[in-house]
Short mmCIF file of C-alpha atoms in Angstrom, two decimals:
data_model
loop_
_atom_site.label_atom_id
_atom_site.label_comp_id
_atom_site.label_asym_id
_atom_site.label_seq_id
_atom_site.Cartn_x
_atom_site.Cartn_y
_atom_site.Cartn_z
CA MET H 11 -36.78 -30.42 21.16
CA GLU H 12 -36.80 -27.30 23.37
CA ASN H 13 -35.15 -23.99 22.50
CA SER H 14 -32.39 -23.77 25.12
CA LYS H 15 -28.93 -22.94 23.80
CA VAL H 16 -27.57 -25.85 25.82
CA ALA H 17 -28.28 -29.59 25.84
CA VAL H 18 -27.06 -32.33 28.17
CA LEU H 19 -26.24 -35.87 27.06
CA SER H 20 -26.21 -38.47 29.83
CA LEU H 21 -26.35 -42.14 30.77
CA ARG H 22 -28.90 -41.46 33.48
CA ASP H 23 -31.34 -44.09 32.18
CA TYR H 24 -29.38 -46.61 34.26
CA PRO H 25 -29.76 -45.34 37.86
CA PHE H 26 -27.12 -46.54 40.32
CA VAL H 27 -26.52 -45.38 43.87
CA GLY H 28 -22.88 -44.57 43.13
CA TRP H 29 -23.86 -42.09 40.43
CA VAL H 30 -26.95 -40.44 41.89
CA ALA H 31 -24.88 -37.42 42.98
CA ILE H 32 -24.00 -36.80 39.32
CA ASP H 33 -27.65 -37.21 38.34
CA GLU H 34 -28.32 -34.32 40.74
CA PHE H 35 -25.79 -32.18 38.87
CA GLU H 36 -27.59 -32.91 35.61
CA ASP H 37 -31.00 -32.16 37.15
CA LEU H 38 -29.75 -28.85 38.52
CA LEU H 39 -28.11 -27.91 35.22
CA ALA H 40 -31.32 -28.70 33.34
CA ARG H 41 -33.45 -26.72 35.76
CA VAL H 42 -31.36 -23.52 35.78
CA SER H 43 -30.72 -23.60 32.03
CA GLY H 44 -34.10 -24.82 30.78
CA CYS H 45 -32.35 -27.48 28.70
CA GLN H 46 -33.36 -31.06 28.08
CA ILE H 47 -31.42 -34.06 29.34
CA LEU H 48 -30.95 -36.55 26.52
CA ALA H 49 -30.34 -40.15 27.53
CA PRO H 50 -29.59 -42.68 24.78
CA SER H 51 -30.47 -46.31 25.34
CA ARG H 52 -27.96 -49.12 25.04
CA ARG H 53 -28.47 -51.58 22.22
CA PRO H 54 -29.28 -55.18 23.27
CA ASN H 55 -26.42 -57.44 24.30
CA LEU H 56 -25.02 -59.79 21.64
CA PRO H 57 -22.37 -62.51 21.64
CA LYS H 58 -18.99 -60.83 22.13
CA LEU H 59 -17.76 -61.04 18.54
CA PHE H 60 -21.03 -59.74 17.06
CA GLU H 61 -21.29 -57.06 19.71
CA ARG H 62 -17.76 -55.85 18.94
CA ILE H 63 -18.56 -55.62 15.22
CA ARG H 64 -21.90 -53.92 15.95
CA ASN H 65 -20.30 -51.34 18.23
CA ARG H 66 -17.62 -50.50 15.65
CA THR H 67 -20.11 -50.08 12.83
CA ILE H 68 -23.30 -48.54 14.22
CA GLY H 69 -22.33 -47.88 17.82
CA LYS H 70 -23.21 -49.19 21.26
CA PHE H 71 -26.08 -46.72 21.76
CA ALA H 72 -29.27 -46.24 19.80
CA PRO H 73 -29.62 -42.86 18.02
CA ILE H 74 -31.75 -40.23 19.72
CA GLY H 75 -32.46 -38.06 16.71
CA HIS H 76 -31.14 -34.70 15.60
CA PHE H 77 -31.74 -31.01 16.22
CA SER H 78 -33.58 -28.95 13.65
CA GLN H 79 -31.68 -25.82 14.73
CA SER H 80 -28.03 -25.44 15.66
CA ARG H 81 -27.40 -25.02 19.41
CA GLU H 82 -24.60 -23.27 21.24
CA LEU H 83 -23.35 -26.03 23.51
CA LEU H 84 -23.66 -29.77 24.12
CA ILE H 85 -22.45 -31.02 27.51
CA VAL H 86 -21.73 -34.75 27.62
CA VAL H 87 -21.66 -35.99 31.22
CA ALA H 88 -19.44 -39.07 31.27
CA ARG H 89 -19.11 -41.26 34.35
CA SER H 90 -15.80 -42.56 32.99
CA PRO H 91 -13.74 -41.70 29.88
CA ALA H 92 -15.21 -44.67 28.01
CA ASP H 93 -18.65 -43.07 28.21
CA LEU H 94 -17.59 -40.30 25.83
CA GLN H 95 -18.78 -42.59 23.03
CA ILE H 96 -22.39 -41.62 23.75
CA VAL H 97 -21.77 -38.47 21.70
CA HIS H 98 -22.27 -40.65 18.61
CA SER H 99 -25.92 -41.16 19.54
CA ILE H 100 -26.74 -37.68 18.15
CA SER H 101 -26.91 -37.62 14.37
CA ASN H 102 -24.71 -34.98 12.75
CA VAL H 103 -23.65 -33.79 16.18
CA ARG H 104 -21.08 -31.37 14.75
CA LYS H 105 -23.74 -29.66 12.66
CA SER H 106 -26.12 -29.47 15.59
CA PHE H 107 -23.79 -27.79 18.12
CA ARG H 108 -21.31 -24.99 17.85
CA ASN H 109 -19.36 -26.35 20.83
CA ILE H 110 -19.19 -29.84 22.30
CA ALA H 111 -17.91 -30.25 25.85
CA ALA H 112 -17.50 -33.20 28.18
CA PHE H 113 -17.48 -33.45 31.95
CA VAL H 114 -15.68 -36.68 32.92
CA ILE H 115 -16.13 -37.74 36.54
CA ASP H 116 -13.85 -40.77 37.11
CA SER H 117 -11.16 -39.16 34.97
CA TYR H 118 -8.31 -40.89 36.84
CA PHE H 119 -8.94 -43.87 34.52
CA ILE H 120 -6.68 -42.14 32.00
CA ASP H 121 -6.09 -45.26 29.88
CA ALA H 122 -9.82 -45.30 29.05
CA PHE H 123 -9.61 -42.05 27.06
CA ASN H 124 -9.69 -43.05 23.39
CA HIS H 125 -10.16 -41.57 19.91
CA ASP H 126 -13.67 -40.33 20.82
CA THR H 127 -11.93 -37.63 22.88
CA LYS H 128 -10.94 -35.83 19.69
CA LEU H 129 -14.59 -35.05 18.92
CA PHE H 130 -14.75 -32.55 21.79
CA ASP H 131 -13.82 -28.88 21.88
CA HIS H 132 -13.10 -29.02 25.58
CA VAL H 133 -13.00 -31.78 28.17
CA PHE H 134 -13.57 -30.90 31.81
CA THR H 135 -12.14 -33.51 34.15
CA THR H 136 -12.27 -33.87 37.93
CA THR H 137 -8.54 -34.64 38.16
CA GLU H 138 -5.28 -33.05 37.05
CA GLU H 139 -4.03 -36.32 35.58
CA GLY H 140 -7.17 -36.60 33.46
CA ALA H 141 -6.75 -33.10 32.05
CA ASP H 142 -3.06 -33.72 31.35
CA ALA H 143 -3.85 -36.95 29.50
CA VAL H 144 -6.44 -35.28 27.28
CA ARG H 145 -4.12 -32.42 26.37
CA GLN H 146 -0.98 -34.48 25.82
CA ARG H 147 -2.42 -37.55 24.08
CA PHE H 148 -5.14 -35.96 21.95
CA GLY H 149 -4.27 -32.28 21.68
CA VAL H 150 -7.72 -31.37 23.00
CA ALA H 151 -8.23 -28.45 25.39
CA SER H 152 -8.91 -29.65 28.91
CA SER H 153 -9.18 -28.21 32.41
CA VAL H 154 -10.07 -29.36 35.90
CA LEU H 155 -13.67 -29.01 37.08
CA ARG H 156 -14.14 -30.52 40.53
CA GLN H 157 -17.25 -32.25 41.76
CA GLY H 158 -19.75 -30.35 43.86
CA PHE H 159 -23.00 -30.55 45.76
CA ASP H 160 -26.32 -28.74 45.95
CA CYS H 161 -25.34 -26.73 49.01
CA LEU H 162 -28.04 -24.11 48.51
CA ASN H 163 -30.83 -26.61 49.08
CA TRP H 164 -29.20 -29.07 51.47
CA ALA H 165 -26.72 -27.12 53.64
CA CYS H 166 -27.62 -27.65 57.30
CA VAL H 167 -26.13 -26.33 60.56
CA ASP H 168 -28.77 -27.74 62.92
CA GLU H 169 -27.18 -28.66 66.24
CA VAL H 170 -29.76 -31.26 67.34
CA ARG H 171 -28.56 -34.52 65.79
CA SER H 172 -29.81 -37.89 67.01
CA ILE H 173 -27.38 -40.07 65.04
CA ASP H 174 -23.83 -40.07 66.40
CA LEU H 175 -22.04 -41.82 63.54
CA VAL H 176 -23.16 -42.63 60.00
CA GLY H 177 -21.40 -44.76 57.42
CA PHE H 178 -22.93 -44.94 53.95
CA GLY H 179 -21.60 -47.11 51.16
CA ARG H 180 -18.25 -48.88 51.23
CA GLN H 181 -16.52 -48.89 54.61
CA PRO H 182 -13.11 -50.48 55.28
CA PRO H 183 -13.94 -53.83 56.92
CA GLY H 184 -11.48 -53.41 59.77
CA TYR H 185 -12.95 -50.10 60.87
CA HIS H 186 -16.53 -51.19 60.28
CA HIS H 187 -16.17 -54.34 62.40
CA ALA H 188 -14.44 -52.41 65.18
CA PHE H 189 -17.23 -49.82 65.20
CA GLN H 190 -19.87 -52.54 65.25
CA ASP H 191 -18.17 -54.22 68.20
CA ALA H 192 -17.84 -50.94 70.08
CA PHE H 193 -21.21 -49.34 69.38
CA HIS H 194 -23.75 -52.09 68.64
CA ARG H 195 -24.21 -53.00 72.30
CA VAL H 196 -26.51 -51.88 75.05
CA GLY H 197 -23.81 -50.16 77.10
CA SER H 198 -22.62 -47.82 74.34
CA PRO H 199 -24.16 -44.34 74.05
CA VAL H 200 -23.05 -44.06 70.42
CA LEU H 201 -25.60 -44.79 67.70
CA TYR H 202 -23.80 -46.10 64.59
CA LEU H 203 -26.04 -46.16 61.49
CA HIS H 204 -24.54 -47.80 58.42
CA SER H 205 -25.25 -49.44 55.08
CA PRO H 206 -27.01 -51.36 53.74
CA ILE H 207 -29.64 -48.63 53.64
CA GLY H 208 -31.87 -48.16 50.63
CA THR H 209 -31.66 -49.42 47.06
CA ILE H 210 -28.52 -49.95 45.00
CA SER H 211 -29.98 -49.57 41.51
CA GLY H 212 -33.19 -48.70 39.71
CA ASP H 213 -35.56 -45.74 39.91
CA ALA H 214 -35.87 -46.05 43.70
CA VAL H 215 -32.27 -44.78 43.99
CA ARG H 216 -33.38 -41.25 43.09
CA LYS H 217 -36.50 -41.43 45.24
CA GLU H 218 -34.47 -42.46 48.28
CA ARG H 219 -31.69 -39.92 47.79
CA PRO H 220 -33.38 -37.17 49.88
CA MET H 221 -33.83 -39.70 52.69
CA LEU H 222 -30.09 -40.36 52.78
CA ILE H 223 -29.21 -36.65 52.83
CA LYS H 224 -31.72 -36.06 55.62
CA LEU H 225 -30.00 -38.80 57.59
CA LEU H 226 -26.73 -36.91 57.11
CA GLN H 227 -28.42 -33.74 58.35
CA ARG H 228 -29.33 -35.63 61.54
CA SER H 229 -25.85 -37.10 62.05
CA LYS H 230 -22.94 -35.72 64.04
CA VAL H 231 -20.11 -37.56 62.29
CA SER H 232 -19.93 -39.14 58.83
CA LEU H 233 -17.31 -41.69 57.85
CA ALA H 234 -15.29 -41.19 54.68
CA PHE H 235 -12.15 -43.08 53.69
CA HIS H 236 -10.04 -42.64 50.59
CA LEU H 237 -10.23 -45.45 48.05
CA GLY H 238 -6.88 -46.94 49.03
CA VAL H 239 -7.90 -47.85 52.59
CA GLN H 240 -8.47 -51.60 52.80
CA PRO H 241 -9.62 -51.81 49.15
CA GLN H 242 -12.09 -54.54 48.28
CA ASN H 243 -12.46 -56.42 44.99
CA SER H 244 -11.54 -54.31 41.95
CA ARG H 245 -11.78 -50.92 43.60
CA PRO H 246 -10.65 -47.80 41.69
CA ILE H 247 -6.90 -47.35 41.73
CA SER H 248 -6.71 -43.68 42.73
CA ALA H 249 -6.40 -43.14 46.48
CA ASP H 250 -6.17 -39.39 45.81
CA PHE H 251 -9.69 -39.09 44.39
CA VAL H 252 -12.27 -37.18 46.45
CA THR H 253 -15.66 -38.85 46.13
CA SER H 254 -19.12 -37.34 46.52
CA ARG H 255 -19.38 -38.61 50.10
CA TRP H 256 -17.05 -35.85 51.30
CA PHE H 257 -19.10 -33.09 49.68
CA GLU H 258 -22.54 -34.18 50.83
CA SER H 259 -21.40 -34.99 54.36
CA LEU H 260 -19.66 -31.67 54.95
CA ALA H 261 -22.48 -29.62 53.42
CA ALA H 262 -25.10 -31.46 55.45
CA GLY H 263 -23.28 -30.40 58.61
CA CYS H 264 -21.49 -33.63 59.49
CA ILE H 265 -18.00 -33.71 60.88
CA VAL H 266 -16.15 -36.02 58.51
CA ALA H 267 -13.88 -38.62 60.08
CA GLY H 268 -11.79 -41.24 58.34
CA LYS H 269 -8.79 -41.10 56.06
CA LYS H 270 -8.54 -38.10 53.76
CA PRO H 271 -7.15 -38.69 50.25
CA PRO H 272 -3.38 -38.13 50.48
CA GLY H 273 -2.80 -36.13 47.31
CA SER H 274 -3.15 -32.49 46.31
CA MET H 275 -6.82 -32.82 45.33
CA ALA H 276 -8.10 -32.99 48.92
CA LYS H 277 -5.65 -30.34 50.11
CA GLU H 278 -6.89 -27.95 47.44
CA MET H 279 -10.57 -28.63 48.03
CA PHE H 280 -10.65 -28.67 51.84
CA PRO H 281 -7.91 -26.21 52.87
CA TRP H 282 -9.56 -24.75 55.97
CA PRO H 283 -8.46 -25.78 59.49
CA ASP H 284 -9.79 -29.06 60.88
CA ALA H 285 -11.94 -29.69 57.80
CA THR H 286 -11.79 -33.41 58.56
CA ILE H 287 -10.71 -35.69 61.40
CA GLU H 288 -7.96 -38.19 60.62
CA LEU H 289 -8.67 -41.46 62.41
CA PRO H 290 -5.84 -43.65 63.78
CA ASP H 291 -4.61 -46.62 61.77
CA ASP H 292 -5.78 -48.91 64.58
CA PRO H 293 -9.58 -49.30 64.22
CA VAL H 294 -10.01 -49.93 67.95
CA GLU H 295 -8.30 -46.63 68.74
CA ALA H 296 -10.44 -45.03 66.04
CA ALA H 297 -13.57 -46.11 67.90
CA GLU H 298 -12.25 -44.36 71.01
CA VAL H 299 -11.73 -41.18 68.97
CA ILE H 300 -15.31 -41.37 67.73
CA VAL H 301 -16.60 -41.56 71.31
CA ALA H 302 -14.58 -38.47 72.28
CA VAL H 303 -15.62 -36.47 69.21
CA THR H 304 -19.35 -37.21 69.43
CA SER H 305 -19.46 -36.23 73.09
CA ASN H 306 -17.94 -32.76 72.56
CA SER H 307 -20.96 -30.72 71.43
CA ASN H 308 -19.27 -27.31 71.57
CA SER H 309 -16.45 -28.39 69.28
CA LEU H 310 -18.86 -30.12 66.90
CA ASN H 311 -21.10 -27.08 66.58
CA GLY H 312 -18.26 -24.68 65.85
CA GLN H 313 -16.61 -26.89 63.24
CA ARG H 314 -19.97 -27.68 61.65
CA MET H 315 -20.63 -24.01 60.99
CA ARG H 316 -17.17 -23.51 59.52
CA ASN H 317 -17.51 -26.54 57.25
CA VAL H 318 -20.92 -25.53 55.91
CA VAL H 319 -19.84 -21.94 55.21
CA GLU H 320 -16.74 -23.16 53.37
CA MET H 321 -18.72 -25.69 51.36
CA CYS H 322 -21.30 -23.11 50.32
CA SER H 323 -18.51 -20.70 49.37
CA ARG H 324 -16.46 -23.18 47.35
CA HIS H 325 -18.28 -26.28 46.20
CA ASP H 326 -21.86 -25.66 45.17
CA TRP H 327 -22.69 -27.17 41.78
CA ARG H 328 -23.82 -23.73 40.60
CA TYR H 329 -20.23 -22.52 40.59
CA ARG H 330 -19.28 -25.41 38.32
CA ILE H 331 -22.16 -24.67 35.95
CA ARG H 332 -21.15 -21.01 35.81
CA GLU H 333 -17.60 -22.02 34.95
CA ILE H 334 -18.78 -24.11 32.00
CA TYR H 335 -20.97 -21.31 30.68
CA GLU H 336 -18.25 -18.70 31.07
CA HIS H 337 -15.66 -20.89 29.36
CA PHE H 338 -17.77 -20.93 26.19
CA ASN H 339 -18.95 -17.32 26.55
CA VAL H 340 -22.56 -18.43 26.83
CA PRO H 341 -24.71 -15.91 28.77
CA LEU H 342 -25.69 -17.17 32.20
CA PRO H 343 -29.40 -18.09 32.32
CA PRO H 344 -31.46 -15.89 34.69
CA PRO H 345 -32.37 -18.80 37.03
CA LEU H 346 -28.68 -19.54 37.55
CA ILE H 347 -27.92 -15.89 38.29
CA SER H 348 -30.79 -15.78 40.75
CA GLU H 349 -29.69 -18.92 42.59
CA LEU H 350 -26.08 -17.73 42.77
CA GLU H 351 -27.39 -14.59 44.44
CA GLN H 352 -29.44 -16.73 46.84
CA LEU H 353 -26.31 -18.73 47.63
CA ASN H 354 -24.38 -15.55 48.40
CA THR H 355 -27.18 -14.41 50.71
CA CYS H 356 -27.13 -17.78 52.45
CA ILE H 357 -23.38 -17.51 53.05
CA LYS H 358 -23.74 -14.00 54.51
CA ARG H 359 -26.52 -15.21 56.81
CA LEU H 360 -24.46 -18.14 58.06
CA ARG H 361 -21.44 -15.94 58.73
CA ALA H 362 -23.56 -13.40 60.56
CA SER H 363 -25.06 -16.09 62.79
CA ASP H 364 -21.57 -17.34 63.64
CA SER H 365 -20.20 -13.93 64.65
#
């Protein structure tokens, strides 16, 4: 294996549209650090009893080998707390790494943290409740590390946008049907583009990801609703959680309209004025708001610039990577330093153009 001081352990061998934003974090981390992304494979499915015994004895994931030389840091990227078990796929992991860290994305599933948590020196979580659970239940150091986005490469303030309203992924049925009724007719000037667009799983998810971001860059308004709005099936229980849709939409220059998560997480992450537009509870009235917003170009352009500057200043993935490195006193790799400088230059340029 390569000679980077850092390695990343991931479940990226199972591409899914809901996790492609986290795959981008891993890709960026690997590129700026020169490290390798290790992805263990799941063992074949067995009848439940045999599978339970197998998982307890030799583990759910096949081993991926060991490191001939000790490394400084292993970063385990876990979609949910249960995914922390992939750390067992590295033989003699404690002898191979001086420090073992985790970055848990859906960390609001606090009941899913188990004894595997104790194997880590530090657990970064996206939520306060996740960090509190790790510290209080397992005595393991933990802190909040929010999600981010590749703002340096995808930030866009272009004013010419041919799509009025875009809705990717899950949309509350009441709003979606009202928007279809209002906008999918010959007399409406509003173009409403919505899912299904693209592939849900498989390698095509990553290939199509740039297409989806480019569609955001060509859209005036992007819909985003917190997870508690008209939940469907077994949706996640945390209405306060800020998903990747908010980050990518704002950075791509969309005005975000919908229902912002009600808790402190969204307030902390998007504290600037008019960061988002809160739609009425009545979907029909919400459609009327969309018409008014998409027709006001001057207001859209001004808020777009503000949103993109704030996103580049606060929520680029490079800031999160720097925080991980600095926590473990690992020197920042030159490519990361260079791209942080490029990001700072980008922010200065955007502010100058807005003055």
